[in-house]
Short mmCIF file of C-alpha atoms (C1' of nucleotides) in Angstrom, two decimals:
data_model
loop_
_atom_site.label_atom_id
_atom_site.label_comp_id
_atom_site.label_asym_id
_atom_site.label_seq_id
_atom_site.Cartn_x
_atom_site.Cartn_y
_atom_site.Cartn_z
CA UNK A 1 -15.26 3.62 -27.66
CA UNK A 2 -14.14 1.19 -25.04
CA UNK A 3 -16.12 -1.50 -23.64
CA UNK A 4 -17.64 -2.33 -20.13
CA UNK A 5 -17.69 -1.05 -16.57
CA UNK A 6 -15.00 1.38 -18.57
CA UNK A 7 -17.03 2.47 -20.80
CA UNK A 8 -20.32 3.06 -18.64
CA UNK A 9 -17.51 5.34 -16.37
CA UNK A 10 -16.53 7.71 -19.40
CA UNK A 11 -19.70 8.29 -20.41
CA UNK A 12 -21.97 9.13 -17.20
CA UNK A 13 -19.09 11.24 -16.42
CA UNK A 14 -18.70 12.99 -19.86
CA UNK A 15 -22.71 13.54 -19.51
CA UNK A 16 -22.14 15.33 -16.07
CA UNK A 17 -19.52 17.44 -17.51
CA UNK A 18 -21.16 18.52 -20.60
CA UNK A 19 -24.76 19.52 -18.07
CA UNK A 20 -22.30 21.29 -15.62
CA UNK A 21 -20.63 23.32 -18.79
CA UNK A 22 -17.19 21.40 -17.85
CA UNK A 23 -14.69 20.12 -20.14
CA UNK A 24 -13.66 16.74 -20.68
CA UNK A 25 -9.52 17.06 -21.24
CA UNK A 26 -7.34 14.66 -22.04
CA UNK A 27 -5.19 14.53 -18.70
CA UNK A 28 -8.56 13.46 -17.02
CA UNK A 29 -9.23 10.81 -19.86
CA UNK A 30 -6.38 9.60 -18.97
CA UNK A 31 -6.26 9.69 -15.26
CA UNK A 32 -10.20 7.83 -15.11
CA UNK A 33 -8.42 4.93 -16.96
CA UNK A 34 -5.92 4.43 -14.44
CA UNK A 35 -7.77 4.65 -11.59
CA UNK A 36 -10.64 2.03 -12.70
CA UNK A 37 -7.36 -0.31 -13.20
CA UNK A 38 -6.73 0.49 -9.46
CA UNK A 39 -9.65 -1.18 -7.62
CA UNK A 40 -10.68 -1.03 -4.05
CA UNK A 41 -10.53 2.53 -1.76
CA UNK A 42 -7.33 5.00 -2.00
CA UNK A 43 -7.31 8.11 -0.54
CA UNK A 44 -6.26 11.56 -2.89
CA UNK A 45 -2.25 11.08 -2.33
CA UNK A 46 -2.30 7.29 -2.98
CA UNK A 47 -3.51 8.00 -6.14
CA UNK A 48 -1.06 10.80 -6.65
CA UNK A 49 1.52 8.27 -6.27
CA UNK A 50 0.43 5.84 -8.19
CA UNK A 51 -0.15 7.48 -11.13
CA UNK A 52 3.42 8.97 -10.26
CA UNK A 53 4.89 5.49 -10.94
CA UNK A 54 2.86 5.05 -14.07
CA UNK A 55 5.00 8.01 -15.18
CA UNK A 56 1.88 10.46 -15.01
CA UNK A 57 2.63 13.76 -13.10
CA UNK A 58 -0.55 14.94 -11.53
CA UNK A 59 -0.85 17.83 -8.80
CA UNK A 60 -2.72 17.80 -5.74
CA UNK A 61 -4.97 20.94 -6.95
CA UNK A 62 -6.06 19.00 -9.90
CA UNK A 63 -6.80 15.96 -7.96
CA UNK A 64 -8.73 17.22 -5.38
CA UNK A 65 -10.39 18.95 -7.81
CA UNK A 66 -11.49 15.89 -10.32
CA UNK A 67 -12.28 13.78 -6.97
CA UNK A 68 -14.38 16.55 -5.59
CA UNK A 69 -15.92 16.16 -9.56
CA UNK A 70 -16.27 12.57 -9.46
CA UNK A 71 -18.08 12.31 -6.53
CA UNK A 72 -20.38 14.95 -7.41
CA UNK A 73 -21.41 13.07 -10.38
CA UNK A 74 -21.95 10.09 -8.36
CA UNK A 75 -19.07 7.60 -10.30
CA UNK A 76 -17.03 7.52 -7.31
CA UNK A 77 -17.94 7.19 -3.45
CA UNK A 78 -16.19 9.43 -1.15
CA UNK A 79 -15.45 7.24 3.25
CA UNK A 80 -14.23 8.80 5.57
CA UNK A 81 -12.84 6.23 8.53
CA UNK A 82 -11.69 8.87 10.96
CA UNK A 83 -8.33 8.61 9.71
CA UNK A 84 -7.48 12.08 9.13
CA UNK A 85 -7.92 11.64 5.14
CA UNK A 86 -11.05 10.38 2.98
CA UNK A 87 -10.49 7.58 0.75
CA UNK A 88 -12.51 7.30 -2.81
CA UNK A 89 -13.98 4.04 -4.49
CA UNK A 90 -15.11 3.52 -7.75
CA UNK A 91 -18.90 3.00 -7.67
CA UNK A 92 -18.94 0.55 -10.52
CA UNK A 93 -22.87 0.61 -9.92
CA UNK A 94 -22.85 -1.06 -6.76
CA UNK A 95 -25.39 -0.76 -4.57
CA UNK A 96 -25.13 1.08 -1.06
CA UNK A 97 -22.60 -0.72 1.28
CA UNK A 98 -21.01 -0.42 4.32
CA UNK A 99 -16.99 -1.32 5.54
CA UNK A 100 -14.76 -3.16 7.49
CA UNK A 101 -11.47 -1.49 8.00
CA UNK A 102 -7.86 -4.02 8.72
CA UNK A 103 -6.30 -1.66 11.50
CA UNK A 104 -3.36 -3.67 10.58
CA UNK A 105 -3.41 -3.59 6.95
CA UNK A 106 -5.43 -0.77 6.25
CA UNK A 107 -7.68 -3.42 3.67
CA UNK A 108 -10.80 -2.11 3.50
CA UNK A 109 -13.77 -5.27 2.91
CA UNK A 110 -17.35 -3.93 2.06
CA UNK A 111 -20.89 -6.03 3.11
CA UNK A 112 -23.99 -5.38 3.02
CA UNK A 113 -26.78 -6.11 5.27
CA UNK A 114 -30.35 -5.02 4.51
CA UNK A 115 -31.81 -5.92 7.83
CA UNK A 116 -28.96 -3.76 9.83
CA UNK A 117 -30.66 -0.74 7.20
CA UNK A 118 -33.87 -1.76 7.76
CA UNK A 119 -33.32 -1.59 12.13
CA UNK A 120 -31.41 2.35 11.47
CA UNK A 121 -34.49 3.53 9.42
CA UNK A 122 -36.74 2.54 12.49
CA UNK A 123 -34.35 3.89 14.79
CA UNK A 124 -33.73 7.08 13.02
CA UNK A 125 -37.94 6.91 12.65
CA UNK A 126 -38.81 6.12 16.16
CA UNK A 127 -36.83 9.90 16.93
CA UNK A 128 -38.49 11.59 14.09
CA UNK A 129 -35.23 11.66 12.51
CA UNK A 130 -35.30 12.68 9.04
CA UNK A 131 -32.13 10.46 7.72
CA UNK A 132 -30.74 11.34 4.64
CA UNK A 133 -27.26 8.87 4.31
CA UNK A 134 -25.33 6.71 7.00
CA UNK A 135 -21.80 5.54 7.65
CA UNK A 136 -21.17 2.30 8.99
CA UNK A 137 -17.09 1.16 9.80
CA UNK A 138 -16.17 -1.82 11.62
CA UNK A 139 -12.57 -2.08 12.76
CA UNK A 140 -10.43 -4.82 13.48
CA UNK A 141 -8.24 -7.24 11.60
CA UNK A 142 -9.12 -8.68 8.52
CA UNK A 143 -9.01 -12.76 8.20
CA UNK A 144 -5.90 -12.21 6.10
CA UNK A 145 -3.89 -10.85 9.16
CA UNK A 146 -4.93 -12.96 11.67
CA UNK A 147 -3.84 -15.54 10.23
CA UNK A 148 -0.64 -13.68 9.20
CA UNK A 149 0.18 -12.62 12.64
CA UNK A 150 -1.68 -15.69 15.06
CA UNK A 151 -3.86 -13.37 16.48
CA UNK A 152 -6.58 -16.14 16.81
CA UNK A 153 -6.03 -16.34 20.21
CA UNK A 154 -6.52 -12.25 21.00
CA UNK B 1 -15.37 15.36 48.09
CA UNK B 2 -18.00 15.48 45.32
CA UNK B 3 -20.84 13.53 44.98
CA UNK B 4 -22.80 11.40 41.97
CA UNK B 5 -21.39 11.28 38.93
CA UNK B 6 -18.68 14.09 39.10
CA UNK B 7 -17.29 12.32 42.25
CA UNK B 8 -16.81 9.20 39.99
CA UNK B 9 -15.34 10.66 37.26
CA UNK B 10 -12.75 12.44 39.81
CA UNK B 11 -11.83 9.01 40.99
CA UNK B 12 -11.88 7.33 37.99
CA UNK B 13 -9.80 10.15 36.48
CA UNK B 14 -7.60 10.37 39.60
CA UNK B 15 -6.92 6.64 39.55
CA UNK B 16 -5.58 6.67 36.07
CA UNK B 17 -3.39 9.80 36.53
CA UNK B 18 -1.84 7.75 39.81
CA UNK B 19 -1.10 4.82 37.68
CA UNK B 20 0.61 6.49 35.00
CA UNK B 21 2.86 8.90 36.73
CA UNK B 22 0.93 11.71 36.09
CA UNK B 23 -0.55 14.61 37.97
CA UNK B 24 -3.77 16.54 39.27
CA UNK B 25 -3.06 19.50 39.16
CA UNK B 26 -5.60 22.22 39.95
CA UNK B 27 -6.25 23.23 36.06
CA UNK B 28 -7.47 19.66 35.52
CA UNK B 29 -9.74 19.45 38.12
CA UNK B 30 -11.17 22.80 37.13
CA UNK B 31 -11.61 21.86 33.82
CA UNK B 32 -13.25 18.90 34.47
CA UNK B 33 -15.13 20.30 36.64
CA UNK B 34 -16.95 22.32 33.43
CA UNK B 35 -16.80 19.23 31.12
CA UNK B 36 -19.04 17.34 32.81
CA UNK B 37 -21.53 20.78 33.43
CA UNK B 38 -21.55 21.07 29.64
CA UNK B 39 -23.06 17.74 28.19
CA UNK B 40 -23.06 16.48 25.08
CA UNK B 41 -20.78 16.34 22.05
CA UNK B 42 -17.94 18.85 21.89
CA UNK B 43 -14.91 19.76 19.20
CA UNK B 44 -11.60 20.96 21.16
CA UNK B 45 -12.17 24.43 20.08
CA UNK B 46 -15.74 24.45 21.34
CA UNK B 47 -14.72 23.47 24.72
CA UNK B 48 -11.96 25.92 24.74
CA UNK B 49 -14.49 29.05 23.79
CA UNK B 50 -17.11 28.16 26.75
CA UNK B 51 -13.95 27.47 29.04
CA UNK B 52 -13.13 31.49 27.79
CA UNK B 53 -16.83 32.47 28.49
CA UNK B 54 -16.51 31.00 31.92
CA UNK B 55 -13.34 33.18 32.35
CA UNK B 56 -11.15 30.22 32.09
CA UNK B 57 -8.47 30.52 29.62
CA UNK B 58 -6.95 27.21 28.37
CA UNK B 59 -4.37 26.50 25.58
CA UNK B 60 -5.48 24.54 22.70
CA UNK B 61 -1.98 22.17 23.56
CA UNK B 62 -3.24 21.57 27.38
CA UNK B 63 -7.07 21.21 25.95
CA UNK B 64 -5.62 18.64 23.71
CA UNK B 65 -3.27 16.70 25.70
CA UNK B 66 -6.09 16.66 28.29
CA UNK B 67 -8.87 15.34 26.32
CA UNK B 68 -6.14 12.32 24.72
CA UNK B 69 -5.59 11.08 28.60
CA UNK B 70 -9.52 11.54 29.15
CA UNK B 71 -9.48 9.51 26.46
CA UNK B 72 -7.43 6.97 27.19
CA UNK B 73 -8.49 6.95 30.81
CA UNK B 74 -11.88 6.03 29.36
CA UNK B 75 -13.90 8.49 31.13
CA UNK B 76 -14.40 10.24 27.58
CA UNK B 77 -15.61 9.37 24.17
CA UNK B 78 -13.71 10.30 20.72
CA UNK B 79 -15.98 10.15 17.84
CA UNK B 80 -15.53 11.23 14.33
CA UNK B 81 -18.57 12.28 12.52
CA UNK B 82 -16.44 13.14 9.48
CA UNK B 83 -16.80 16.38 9.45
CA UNK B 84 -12.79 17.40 10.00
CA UNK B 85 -12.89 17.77 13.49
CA UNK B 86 -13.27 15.14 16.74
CA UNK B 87 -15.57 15.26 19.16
CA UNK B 88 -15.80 14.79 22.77
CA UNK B 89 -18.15 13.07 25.44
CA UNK B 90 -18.34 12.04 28.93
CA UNK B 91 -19.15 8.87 28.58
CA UNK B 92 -21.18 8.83 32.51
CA UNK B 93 -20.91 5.30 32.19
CA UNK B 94 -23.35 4.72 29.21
CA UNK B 95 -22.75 1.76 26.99
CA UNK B 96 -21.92 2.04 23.81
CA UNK B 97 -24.25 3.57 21.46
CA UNK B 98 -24.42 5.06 17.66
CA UNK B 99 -25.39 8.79 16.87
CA UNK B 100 -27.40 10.31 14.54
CA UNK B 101 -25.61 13.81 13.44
CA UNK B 102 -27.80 16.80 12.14
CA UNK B 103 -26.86 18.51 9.41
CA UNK B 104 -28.76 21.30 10.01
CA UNK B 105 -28.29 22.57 14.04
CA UNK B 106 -24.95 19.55 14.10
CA UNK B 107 -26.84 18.50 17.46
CA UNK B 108 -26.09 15.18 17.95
CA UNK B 109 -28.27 12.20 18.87
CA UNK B 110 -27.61 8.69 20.36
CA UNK B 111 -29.42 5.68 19.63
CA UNK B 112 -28.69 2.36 20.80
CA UNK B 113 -30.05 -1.31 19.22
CA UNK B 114 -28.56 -4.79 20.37
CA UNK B 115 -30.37 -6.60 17.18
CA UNK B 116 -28.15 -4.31 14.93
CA UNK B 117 -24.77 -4.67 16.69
CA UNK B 118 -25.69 -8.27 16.26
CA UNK B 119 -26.12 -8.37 12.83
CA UNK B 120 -22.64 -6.99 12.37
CA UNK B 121 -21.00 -9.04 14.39
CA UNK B 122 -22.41 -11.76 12.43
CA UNK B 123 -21.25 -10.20 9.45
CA UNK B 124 -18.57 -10.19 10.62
CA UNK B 125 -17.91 -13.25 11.55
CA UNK B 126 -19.26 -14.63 8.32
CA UNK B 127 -16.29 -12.45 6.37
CA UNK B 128 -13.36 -13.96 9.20
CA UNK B 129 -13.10 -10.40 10.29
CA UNK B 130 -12.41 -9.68 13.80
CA UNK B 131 -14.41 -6.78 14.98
CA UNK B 132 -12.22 -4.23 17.74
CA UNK B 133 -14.74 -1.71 17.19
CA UNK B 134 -17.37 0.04 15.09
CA UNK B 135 -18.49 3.31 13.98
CA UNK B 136 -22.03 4.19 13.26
CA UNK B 137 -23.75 7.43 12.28
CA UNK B 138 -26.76 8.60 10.87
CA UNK B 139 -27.15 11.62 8.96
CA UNK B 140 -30.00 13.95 8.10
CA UNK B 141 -32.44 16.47 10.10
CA UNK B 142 -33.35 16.02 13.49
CA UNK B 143 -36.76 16.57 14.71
CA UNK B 144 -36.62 19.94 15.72
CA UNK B 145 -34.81 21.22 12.38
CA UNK B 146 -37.37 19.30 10.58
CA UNK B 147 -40.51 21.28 12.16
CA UNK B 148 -38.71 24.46 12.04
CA UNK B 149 -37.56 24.11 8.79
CA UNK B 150 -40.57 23.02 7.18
CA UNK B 151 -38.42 19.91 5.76
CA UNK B 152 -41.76 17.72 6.26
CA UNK B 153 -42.02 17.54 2.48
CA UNK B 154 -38.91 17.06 1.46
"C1'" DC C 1 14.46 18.49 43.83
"C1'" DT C 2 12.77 15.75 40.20
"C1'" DT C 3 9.40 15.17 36.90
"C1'" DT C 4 5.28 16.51 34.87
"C1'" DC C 5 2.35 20.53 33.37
"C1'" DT C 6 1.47 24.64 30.86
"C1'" DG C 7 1.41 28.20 27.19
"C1'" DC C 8 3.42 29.80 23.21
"C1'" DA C 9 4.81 29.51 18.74
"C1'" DA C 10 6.23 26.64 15.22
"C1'" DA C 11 5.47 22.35 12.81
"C1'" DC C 12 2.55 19.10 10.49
"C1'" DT C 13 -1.18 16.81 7.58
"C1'" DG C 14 -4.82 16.73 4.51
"C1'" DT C 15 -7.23 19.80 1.73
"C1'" DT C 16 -8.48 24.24 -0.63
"C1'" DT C 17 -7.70 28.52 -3.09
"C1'" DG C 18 -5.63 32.51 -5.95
"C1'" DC C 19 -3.33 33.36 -9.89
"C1'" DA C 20 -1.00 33.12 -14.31
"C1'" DT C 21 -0.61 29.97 -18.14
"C1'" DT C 22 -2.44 26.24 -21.10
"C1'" DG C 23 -5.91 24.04 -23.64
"C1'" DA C 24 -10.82 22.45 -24.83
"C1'" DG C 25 -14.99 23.61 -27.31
"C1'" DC D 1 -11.83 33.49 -28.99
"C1'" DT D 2 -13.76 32.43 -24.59
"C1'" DC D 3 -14.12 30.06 -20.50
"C1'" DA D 4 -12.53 26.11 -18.00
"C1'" DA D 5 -8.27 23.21 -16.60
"C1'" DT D 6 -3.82 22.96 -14.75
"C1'" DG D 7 0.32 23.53 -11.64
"C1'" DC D 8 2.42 26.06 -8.27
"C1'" DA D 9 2.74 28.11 -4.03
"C1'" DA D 10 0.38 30.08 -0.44
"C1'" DA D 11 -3.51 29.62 2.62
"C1'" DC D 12 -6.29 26.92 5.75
"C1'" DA D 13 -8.16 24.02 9.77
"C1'" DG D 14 -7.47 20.82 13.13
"C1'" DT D 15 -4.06 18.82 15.73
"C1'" DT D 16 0.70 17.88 17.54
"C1'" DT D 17 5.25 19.04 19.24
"C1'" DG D 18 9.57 21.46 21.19
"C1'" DC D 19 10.92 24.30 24.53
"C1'" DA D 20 11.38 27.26 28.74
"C1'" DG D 21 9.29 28.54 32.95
"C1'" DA D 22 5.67 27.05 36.70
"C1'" DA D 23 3.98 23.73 39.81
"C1'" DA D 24 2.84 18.91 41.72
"C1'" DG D 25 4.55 15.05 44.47
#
DNA sequence: CTTTCTGCAAACTGTTTGCATTGAG
DNA sequence: CTCAATGCAAACAGTTTGCAGAAAG
């Protein structure tokens, strides 16, 4: 039994399985433990590749499929930043957050800011709009590649 | 010449087209003609199918090429509600606002509050991040889904 | 007349599905 | 043993592109 965030993964994920009637196989032991080791947001063929160069072969069927899985049982987060692919995040408990997206670097940088949730739940409110979830992107460049490329002065 | 706001988009439209080579042609103007008649947000394909109901067949190459310079001309909005598919606006000279998306009917809503598109520019800020542009969408039931739904309870 | 526009079909990208084989419980 | 998991290739949806003929400037 391992230890930590690792272990807290395995087993709310094993628990899912086991109330769905689903099997917990070794390939997808094996593929959870890589991609905790890969923090931060990767979309489906990222992580194909990755695990590729880890020397693990793993098809696009079966990943779709154990994403599709692992956001259903609420371990990973599924964004979508209009990019023409969706990108998954491993929840590690966190709580709700939203993103800032490097159109240079494609880094993705979460915060969280419980008066901007408070304002969209009067918003939504004031038009007897029923919310049920929210996605909030800002784009731009990161501090990381302004520096990199001077582009203070833009 | 037309008047109000379909006179300004024509111009605006016209001016852009002049500046980049490009041409009026009589399918254009037709077409835009419609897009502003039919408000609201629109997928590609939508706007293709009422074009057909008006008798107006357009390929989806032309529909896309079109909506790209409407686009870029600014006269039109590109938002993705990540749902696999863009959608379209006239913009009629609004400023910039977020949308709430039902998942019900998909009618789309706009909403618009300074104090939160201050907030994130202060978080912003705060993280060294800076902000091109933003994204922000609200999912759930709109009002009219909600009463004929009976989701009151939910 | 030159260059862009248009429609068509083919290409492309991210994702999903059908099916035969493999493997977990 | 039974039902789910896997890999492969084919299917899919939205969008883009190459090309030949039509039309704008």
């Amino acid at each position: 039994m391992k230890n930590g965030e690792h272990g807290d993964l395995m087993e709310n994920f094993r628990d899912f399985l086991r109330s769905s009637g689903l099997k917990l196989t070794s390939q997808r032991m094996t593929i959870l433990d890589k991609l905790i080791a890969m923090k931060g947001h990767r979309s489906a063929d990222e992580i194909i590749d990755i695990l590729k160069g880890e020397g693990l072969n793993v098809s696009k069927a079966t990943m779709y499929r154990l994403l599709s899985l692992l956001k259903q049982s609420g371990c990973f987060n599924e964004h979508d930043f209009g990019l023409g692919r969706k990108y998954y995040e491993f929840t590690r408990g966190k709580k709700h957050h939203d993103h800032l997206y490097c159109v240079k670097c494609g880094g993705v940088r979460e915060f969280r800011t419980p008066a901007i949730e408070k304002l969209q739940d009067q918003a939504a409110r004031k038009l007897k709009f029923k919310a049920i979830y929210h996605s909030h992107n800002i784009f731009g460049y990161c501090a990381k590649c302004v520096r990199r490329h001077h582009l203070n002065r833009m």
